[in-house]
Short mmCIF file of C-alpha atoms in Angstrom, two decimals:
data_model
loop_
_atom_site.label_atom_id
_atom_site.label_comp_id
_atom_site.label_asym_id
_atom_site.label_seq_id
_atom_site.Cartn_x
_atom_site.Cartn_y
_atom_site.Cartn_z
CA MET H 1 50.43 124.78 143.59
CA LYS H 2 53.50 126.55 142.23
CA TYR H 3 55.73 123.74 143.54
CA SER H 4 53.72 120.84 142.06
CA ARG H 5 53.93 122.73 138.65
CA PHE H 6 57.81 123.11 139.11
CA PHE H 7 58.42 119.38 139.84
CA ILE H 8 56.18 118.32 137.10
CA GLY H 9 58.10 120.66 134.84
CA ILE H 10 61.26 119.20 136.23
CA PHE H 11 60.01 115.51 135.49
CA CYS H 12 59.10 116.21 132.04
CA LEU H 13 62.44 117.57 131.22
CA PHE H 14 63.99 114.46 132.60
CA ILE H 15 61.97 112.23 130.38
CA PHE H 16 62.47 114.35 127.25
CA SER H 17 66.54 114.21 128.05
CA LEU H 18 66.25 110.33 128.17
CA ASN H 19 64.69 110.01 124.86
CA VAL H 20 67.29 112.36 123.17
CA LEU H 21 70.26 111.08 124.71
CA LEU H 22 69.76 107.16 125.26
CA PRO H 23 69.45 106.34 121.52
CA ARG H 24 72.66 108.42 120.72
CA ALA H 25 74.58 106.70 123.64
CA ALA H 26 73.59 103.12 122.14
CA VAL H 27 75.11 104.17 118.78
CA LEU H 28 78.38 105.43 120.23
CA SER H 29 78.88 102.32 122.31
CA GLU H 30 78.13 99.93 119.36
CA ASN H 31 80.40 101.91 117.22
CA SER H 32 82.82 103.98 119.14
CA GLY H 33 85.53 103.83 116.31
CA ASP H 34 83.93 106.23 114.00
CA SER H 35 80.61 108.18 114.03
CA SER H 36 80.16 107.41 110.19
CA SER H 37 79.91 103.58 110.85
CA ALA H 38 76.37 104.02 112.18
CA ASP H 39 75.41 103.25 108.79
CA PHE H 40 77.48 100.17 108.31
CA THR H 41 76.32 96.83 109.64
CA VAL H 42 77.76 93.23 109.66
CA ASP H 43 75.68 90.21 108.92
CA ALA H 44 77.11 88.14 112.14
CA LYS H 45 76.59 87.90 115.80
CA ALA H 46 79.54 90.02 116.60
CA ALA H 47 82.46 91.91 114.63
CA VAL H 48 85.31 94.43 115.37
CA LEU H 49 87.96 96.05 113.23
CA ILE H 50 91.17 97.33 114.49
CA ASP H 51 94.19 99.17 113.31
CA ALA H 52 96.98 96.38 113.94
CA ASP H 53 99.63 99.01 114.93
CA SER H 54 97.82 101.21 117.43
CA GLY H 55 94.91 98.77 118.51
CA THR H 56 92.55 101.67 117.59
CA VAL H 57 88.90 100.27 117.13
CA LEU H 58 87.76 101.49 113.84
CA TYR H 59 84.34 99.53 114.03
CA GLU H 60 82.70 97.36 116.42
CA MET H 61 79.22 95.32 116.98
CA ASN H 62 78.46 93.11 119.97
CA SER H 63 82.37 93.29 120.36
CA HIS H 64 82.62 92.42 124.12
CA GLU H 65 79.80 89.81 124.11
CA GLU H 66 80.96 86.43 125.36
CA LEU H 67 80.66 83.90 122.54
CA PRO H 68 82.04 80.61 121.45
CA PRO H 69 85.05 80.97 119.17
CA ALA H 70 85.57 77.54 117.66
CA SER H 71 88.88 77.08 115.97
CA VAL H 72 89.74 80.75 116.19
CA THR H 73 90.75 79.79 119.96
CA LYS H 74 93.97 78.64 118.22
CA VAL H 75 94.90 82.35 117.74
CA MET H 76 95.75 82.26 121.56
CA THR H 77 97.47 78.86 121.19
CA MET H 78 99.59 80.06 118.29
CA LEU H 79 100.59 83.08 120.59
CA LEU H 80 101.96 80.94 123.33
CA ILE H 81 104.00 78.89 120.74
CA MET H 82 105.38 81.93 119.20
CA GLU H 83 106.35 83.36 122.51
CA ALA H 84 107.99 80.09 123.30
CA VAL H 85 110.16 80.16 120.30
CA ASP H 86 111.13 83.64 120.59
CA SER H 87 111.94 83.52 124.19
CA GLY H 88 114.32 80.53 123.29
CA ARG H 89 112.35 77.90 125.17
CA ILE H 90 111.72 75.99 122.03
CA SER H 91 112.78 76.19 118.21
CA PHE H 92 110.94 75.58 114.86
CA GLU H 93 113.38 72.53 114.37
CA ASP H 94 112.52 70.90 118.08
CA GLU H 95 111.17 67.33 117.50
CA VAL H 96 107.82 66.67 119.01
CA THR H 97 106.71 63.13 120.04
CA ILE H 98 102.70 62.86 119.28
CA SER H 99 101.07 61.20 122.31
CA GLU H 100 97.94 58.79 122.21
CA ASN H 101 96.15 61.79 123.84
CA ALA H 102 97.13 64.05 121.28
CA SER H 103 96.47 61.52 118.32
CA GLY H 104 92.83 60.79 119.61
CA MET H 105 91.59 64.47 119.14
CA GLY H 106 88.45 64.66 117.05
CA GLY H 107 87.54 67.39 114.53
CA SER H 108 89.97 68.84 112.07
CA GLN H 109 93.39 66.88 112.48
CA LEU H 110 96.39 65.55 110.83
CA TYR H 111 95.54 62.01 111.76
CA MET H 112 99.17 61.32 113.26
CA GLU H 113 99.76 58.17 115.08
CA PRO H 114 101.04 57.72 118.70
CA GLY H 115 104.87 57.74 118.64
CA GLU H 116 105.57 59.49 115.29
CA THR H 117 107.25 62.74 115.46
CA HIS H 118 107.24 65.97 114.00
CA THR H 119 108.98 69.41 114.05
CA VAL H 120 107.45 72.41 115.77
CA SER H 121 107.22 74.07 112.34
CA GLU H 122 105.46 71.21 110.86
CA LEU H 123 102.93 71.37 113.73
CA LEU H 124 102.51 74.98 113.63
CA THR H 125 101.84 74.70 109.71
CA GLY H 126 99.08 72.25 110.56
CA ILE H 127 97.52 74.24 113.16
CA SER H 128 97.48 77.66 110.85
CA MET H 129 96.87 75.93 107.83
CA VAL H 130 94.05 73.04 108.47
CA SER H 131 93.15 73.97 112.00
CA ALA H 132 94.83 70.65 113.18
CA ASN H 133 93.50 69.77 116.60
CA ASP H 134 95.96 66.95 117.37
CA ALA H 135 98.87 69.32 116.61
CA CYS H 136 97.48 71.73 119.03
CA VAL H 137 97.50 69.20 121.83
CA ALA H 138 100.89 67.86 120.85
CA MET H 139 102.39 71.34 121.00
CA ALA H 140 100.65 72.04 124.36
CA GLU H 141 102.00 68.98 125.98
CA TYR H 142 105.64 69.86 124.56
CA ILE H 143 105.81 73.17 125.94
CA SER H 144 104.05 72.66 129.35
CA GLY H 145 103.70 68.96 129.87
CA THR H 146 100.01 68.46 129.73
CA GLU H 147 97.41 70.23 127.95
CA GLU H 148 95.74 71.24 131.23
CA ILE H 149 98.62 73.17 132.30
CA PHE H 150 99.13 74.79 128.59
CA VAL H 151 95.32 76.00 129.14
CA GLU H 152 96.04 77.56 132.36
CA LYS H 153 98.81 79.45 130.65
CA MET H 154 96.33 80.51 128.01
CA ASN H 155 93.88 81.99 130.76
CA GLU H 156 96.87 83.64 132.44
CA ARG H 157 98.03 85.25 129.35
CA ALA H 158 94.59 86.72 128.64
CA LYS H 159 94.52 88.26 131.82
CA GLU H 160 98.00 89.69 131.14
CA LEU H 161 96.50 90.96 127.86
CA GLY H 162 93.45 92.57 129.82
CA LEU H 163 90.89 90.16 128.32
CA GLU H 164 87.67 90.64 130.37
CA ASN H 165 85.53 88.37 128.32
CA THR H 166 87.50 85.26 127.85
CA HIS H 167 87.95 81.88 129.28
CA PHE H 168 89.35 78.87 127.62
CA ALA H 169 88.75 75.26 128.26
CA ASN H 170 91.06 73.69 125.69
CA THR H 171 93.59 74.50 123.05
CA ASN H 172 91.82 73.87 119.92
CA GLY H 173 87.85 75.40 120.19
CA LEU H 174 85.99 72.12 120.52
CA PRO H 175 82.85 72.67 122.21
CA ALA H 176 83.33 72.64 125.83
CA ALA H 177 81.57 74.28 128.90
CA ASP H 178 83.04 77.59 129.99
CA HIS H 179 84.96 77.98 126.83
CA TYR H 180 84.38 81.71 125.38
CA THR H 181 85.76 84.95 124.14
CA SER H 182 84.59 87.90 122.35
CA ALA H 183 85.57 89.79 119.07
CA TYR H 184 87.53 92.51 120.68
CA ASP H 185 89.61 90.02 122.87
CA LEU H 186 90.17 87.83 119.68
CA ALA H 187 91.35 91.07 118.06
CA VAL H 188 93.90 92.19 120.78
CA THR H 189 95.13 88.38 120.84
CA ALA H 190 95.66 88.38 117.12
CA ARG H 191 97.33 91.72 117.24
CA GLN H 192 99.87 90.38 119.69
CA LEU H 193 100.33 87.23 117.51
CA LEU H 194 101.17 89.58 114.45
CA SER H 195 103.82 91.04 116.55
CA HIS H 196 105.67 88.17 116.07
CA PRO H 197 107.02 88.44 112.17
CA ASP H 198 107.76 84.79 111.68
CA ILE H 199 104.28 83.76 112.52
CA LEU H 200 103.10 85.51 108.96
CA SER H 201 104.98 82.83 106.86
CA TYR H 202 102.36 80.37 108.55
CA LEU H 203 99.27 82.32 108.50
CA GLY H 204 99.76 83.35 105.02
CA ALA H 205 100.63 80.00 103.37
CA GLU H 206 98.00 79.07 100.91
CA SER H 207 98.71 75.38 100.59
CA GLY H 208 101.54 72.68 101.71
CA ASN H 209 101.83 69.01 102.52
CA ILE H 210 103.09 66.81 105.53
CA GLU H 211 104.09 63.46 105.81
CA VAL H 212 102.53 61.51 108.56
CA GLY H 213 102.51 57.99 110.02
CA LYS H 214 105.33 55.70 111.11
CA GLU H 215 108.20 54.66 109.14
CA GLY H 216 107.05 52.15 106.50
CA HIS H 217 103.36 53.21 106.89
CA THR H 218 103.52 56.95 106.08
CA SER H 219 101.37 59.05 103.69
CA ILE H 220 101.57 62.54 102.52
CA ILE H 221 98.67 64.75 103.37
CA ASP H 222 98.24 67.78 101.21
CA MET H 223 96.80 70.80 103.11
CA VAL H 224 95.05 73.92 101.69
CA ASN H 225 94.31 76.76 103.97
CA THR H 226 90.99 77.18 105.04
CA ASN H 227 91.23 81.18 104.85
CA LYS H 228 89.76 81.77 101.53
CA LEU H 229 90.68 85.39 101.82
CA LEU H 230 94.20 84.73 101.20
CA LYS H 231 93.50 83.97 97.39
CA THR H 232 90.60 86.33 96.88
CA TYR H 233 91.39 89.68 99.19
CA ASN H 234 94.10 92.11 97.93
CA GLY H 235 96.55 92.26 100.68
CA ALA H 236 95.23 89.38 103.01
CA THR H 237 97.69 87.91 105.25
CA GLY H 238 95.97 85.78 107.73
CA ILE H 239 94.74 84.67 110.29
CA LYS H 240 92.33 81.92 111.54
CA THR H 241 88.81 80.25 110.39
CA GLY H 242 86.56 78.44 112.90
CA PHE H 243 83.29 76.67 112.83
CA THR H 244 81.06 74.38 115.24
CA GLN H 245 77.34 74.20 115.40
CA ASP H 246 77.24 76.23 118.58
CA ALA H 247 79.70 78.78 117.33
CA GLY H 248 78.53 79.08 113.79
CA TYR H 249 81.06 80.18 111.02
CA CYS H 250 83.96 82.60 112.55
CA LEU H 251 86.88 84.00 111.09
CA ALA H 252 89.79 86.32 112.48
CA SER H 253 91.42 87.94 109.18
CA SER H 254 94.28 90.75 108.61
CA ALA H 255 95.32 92.59 105.51
CA GLU H 256 97.67 95.24 104.86
CA ARG H 257 97.99 98.04 102.05
CA ASP H 258 100.43 101.00 102.08
CA ASP H 259 101.60 100.34 105.53
CA LEU H 260 98.00 100.32 106.84
CA ARG H 261 97.51 97.00 108.77
CA LEU H 262 93.87 96.02 109.75
CA ILE H 263 92.51 93.00 111.79
CA ALA H 264 88.86 92.06 111.60
CA VAL H 265 87.00 89.48 113.70
CA LEU H 266 83.94 88.13 112.86
CA LEU H 267 81.86 85.62 114.97
CA GLY H 268 78.65 83.64 114.46
CA ALA H 269 78.01 84.10 110.71
CA GLU H 270 75.26 81.84 109.34
CA THR H 271 77.36 80.36 106.30
CA SER H 272 80.79 79.78 105.44
CA GLN H 273 80.59 82.21 102.57
CA LEU H 274 79.12 85.20 104.85
CA ARG H 275 82.14 85.06 107.11
CA PHE H 276 84.32 85.76 104.08
CA SER H 277 82.24 88.34 102.34
CA GLU H 278 81.48 90.04 105.64
CA SER H 279 84.96 90.03 106.69
CA ALA H 280 85.88 91.63 103.18
CA ARG H 281 83.36 94.16 103.64
CA LEU H 282 84.92 95.02 107.21
CA LEU H 283 88.48 95.10 105.81
CA ASP H 284 87.13 97.23 102.77
CA TYR H 285 85.52 99.85 105.15
CA GLY H 286 88.86 100.27 107.11
CA PHE H 287 90.78 100.74 103.87
CA ALA H 288 88.16 103.19 102.51
CA ASN H 289 87.98 105.52 105.59
CA TYR H 290 91.66 105.43 107.18
CA GLU H 291 95.33 105.52 106.04
CA ALA H 292 98.57 104.98 107.53
CA VAL H 293 101.43 107.55 107.78
CA LYS H 294 104.68 105.98 108.36
CA ILE H 295 107.31 108.27 110.16
CA ALA H 296 110.10 105.65 110.57
CA ASP H 297 110.81 102.11 110.98
CA ARG H 298 112.08 100.43 114.24
CA ASN H 299 115.87 101.52 114.87
CA GLU H 300 115.87 103.70 111.83
CA ILE H 301 118.43 106.60 112.33
CA ILE H 302 116.77 109.90 111.80
CA GLY H 303 119.22 112.60 113.16
CA THR H 304 122.25 113.12 115.49
CA ALA H 305 122.91 114.44 118.99
CA SER H 306 125.71 116.24 120.23
CA VAL H 307 127.76 114.71 122.82
CA GLU H 308 129.94 116.62 125.52
CA LYS H 309 133.18 115.29 126.33
CA GLY H 310 133.15 112.27 124.02
CA ILE H 311 135.68 110.85 121.65
CA LEU H 312 132.99 111.54 119.03
CA SER H 313 131.22 114.90 119.09
CA ALA H 314 127.98 113.52 118.06
CA VAL H 315 126.05 110.22 118.06
CA ASP H 316 123.59 109.03 115.65
CA ILE H 317 120.09 108.86 117.27
CA GLN H 318 117.34 106.22 116.22
CA THR H 319 113.62 105.21 116.87
CA ASP H 320 112.88 102.67 119.60
CA GLU H 321 110.05 101.49 117.58
CA LYS H 322 108.23 101.32 114.15
CA ILE H 323 106.15 104.58 114.37
CA VAL H 324 103.25 104.45 111.87
CA LEU H 325 100.20 106.99 112.57
CA LEU H 326 96.53 106.14 111.68
CA VAL H 327 94.65 109.12 110.26
CA ARG H 328 91.39 109.58 108.34
CA LYS H 329 91.64 109.56 104.63
CA GLY H 330 92.95 112.91 103.35
CA GLU H 331 94.53 113.97 106.57
CA ALA H 332 98.00 112.62 106.09
CA SER H 333 99.35 116.15 104.76
CA ALA H 334 98.29 117.44 108.12
CA ILE H 335 100.76 115.53 110.02
CA SER H 336 104.52 116.67 110.60
CA TYR H 337 107.19 115.84 113.05
CA ARG H 338 110.07 117.42 114.74
CA ILE H 339 113.31 116.12 116.18
CA ARG H 340 114.53 117.15 119.36
CA PRO H 341 117.99 116.08 120.27
CA ALA H 342 118.83 115.78 124.15
CA GLU H 343 120.68 119.01 124.90
CA ASP H 344 122.86 117.47 127.84
CA LEU H 345 124.18 114.54 126.34
CA ARG H 346 127.50 113.73 128.17
CA ALA H 347 130.03 110.92 127.63
CA PRO H 348 130.21 107.94 128.08
CA VAL H 349 126.98 107.21 126.25
CA GLU H 350 125.80 103.68 126.19
CA GLU H 351 123.80 102.20 123.07
CA GLY H 352 120.05 102.52 123.57
CA GLN H 353 120.57 105.28 125.90
CA LYS H 354 117.81 108.08 125.41
CA ALA H 355 119.33 110.68 123.24
CA GLY H 356 116.27 112.65 122.12
CA THR H 357 112.56 113.02 121.44
CA LEU H 358 110.38 112.89 118.19
CA GLU H 359 107.40 115.34 118.34
CA ILE H 360 104.42 114.73 116.06
CA THR H 361 101.67 117.23 115.44
CA LYS H 362 98.54 117.59 113.20
CA ASN H 363 97.88 120.79 112.07
CA ASP H 364 100.53 121.93 114.37
CA GLU H 365 98.81 120.43 117.41
CA PRO H 366 100.65 117.89 119.41
CA LEU H 367 99.77 114.33 118.40
CA GLY H 368 102.43 112.35 120.39
CA GLU H 369 105.96 111.94 121.45
CA TYR H 370 108.36 109.07 120.80
CA SER H 371 111.64 108.36 122.33
CA LEU H 372 114.97 108.28 120.45
CA SER H 373 118.02 106.37 121.67
CA ALA H 374 121.74 106.42 120.89
CA SER H 375 122.57 103.91 117.94
CA SER H 376 126.12 103.14 119.43
CA ASP H 377 128.47 103.77 122.25
CA VAL H 378 130.37 107.12 122.73
CA ARG H 379 133.32 106.80 125.21
CA LYS H 380 134.78 109.69 127.11
CA ALA H 381 137.56 111.45 125.33
CA ASP H 382 141.09 111.92 126.68
CA LEU H 383 142.37 115.22 127.67
CA LYS H 384 144.60 115.51 124.36
CA THR H 385 141.31 115.01 122.30
CA LEU H 386 139.55 117.65 124.14
CA ILE H 387 142.32 120.09 123.70
CA ILE H 388 142.88 119.55 120.07
CA ARG H 389 139.02 119.87 119.53
CA SER H 390 138.58 123.09 121.63
CA THR H 391 141.74 124.61 119.43
CA GLU H 392 139.97 123.62 116.14
CA GLN H 393 136.80 125.36 117.46
CA ILE H 394 138.65 128.36 118.27
CA LEU H 395 140.35 128.55 115.02
CA LYS H 396 137.07 128.13 113.05
CA GLY H 397 136.19 131.35 114.99
#
């Protein structure tokens, strides 16, 4: 009888624990970025807000659910284009011939004819500004030979980025079986895209025009960016709209204020107006609750390190990357940093060689370390220079 009461008590305790813990776990998994976001909701199927510099998730709702992305697919298409440009495989000035396959794409397009040519820059403008499906296929064929091979590259890149809920079937987001991604995966892809500075002039352009058609039968198409936030939201910088009946209204958006760069992705809104207003609310939430503390730009000289037996007695040391920290509003004053030059730096020193560490603290608690490197070469000094230097040190006492 005693054992029965004991086991009944254990069982009741277990049930009570489930009732207490499960609702809390659901809130944490849905809004893992910030506990205060539990009272914040977005009118869409899925949404996520991240810090563009660190990738930190600030808000999420169904962020890993596999959904059709419509033309927001083109974020990955543009990423592969920019990677091809920055690697030197292609250039913005390259001439691309439009194939019959590319010209026959449905949906949003530039209505280009087979055989006409356009630069990579013109086609990228059409993709980013008016979501041109024909331009996507033309660029895919130019970079990879066929659209199918390019799509394989899209899926390979998705795996490299660790996107676990993504699979592409085409370059443009037209409805297709087995074509899906998630709000979080798109945010990661968008963050990678924004790491290419040249893309901002395309994503942020509000209007433009392009001449299409063959010689003697050309026409000028006026283009207006489908992303209305560029005109209505303070600090908006991009990125891409999308819509199909299956996907609903989608938007990947980005904005920057006072060194804080945010990326918001919203999928499955019921109306076009909702995708813009809800995305603006997402960005507002981020700017209201967080701020960025900029420590240094990439390759910024922030100190010196002594060099033993070098033709110079010291070398300037610089950051290897842009250092921007994300903090809650009001916590910026708690951030401090200390430069620790390398103590055993001996000539010869090569430019880019590690020459120190930048230590960052928050309220005197370690927050992170960043490598510092030599900004130039330092050759080894000859014997005469070393003797003169030693003599001067002795005379100085």
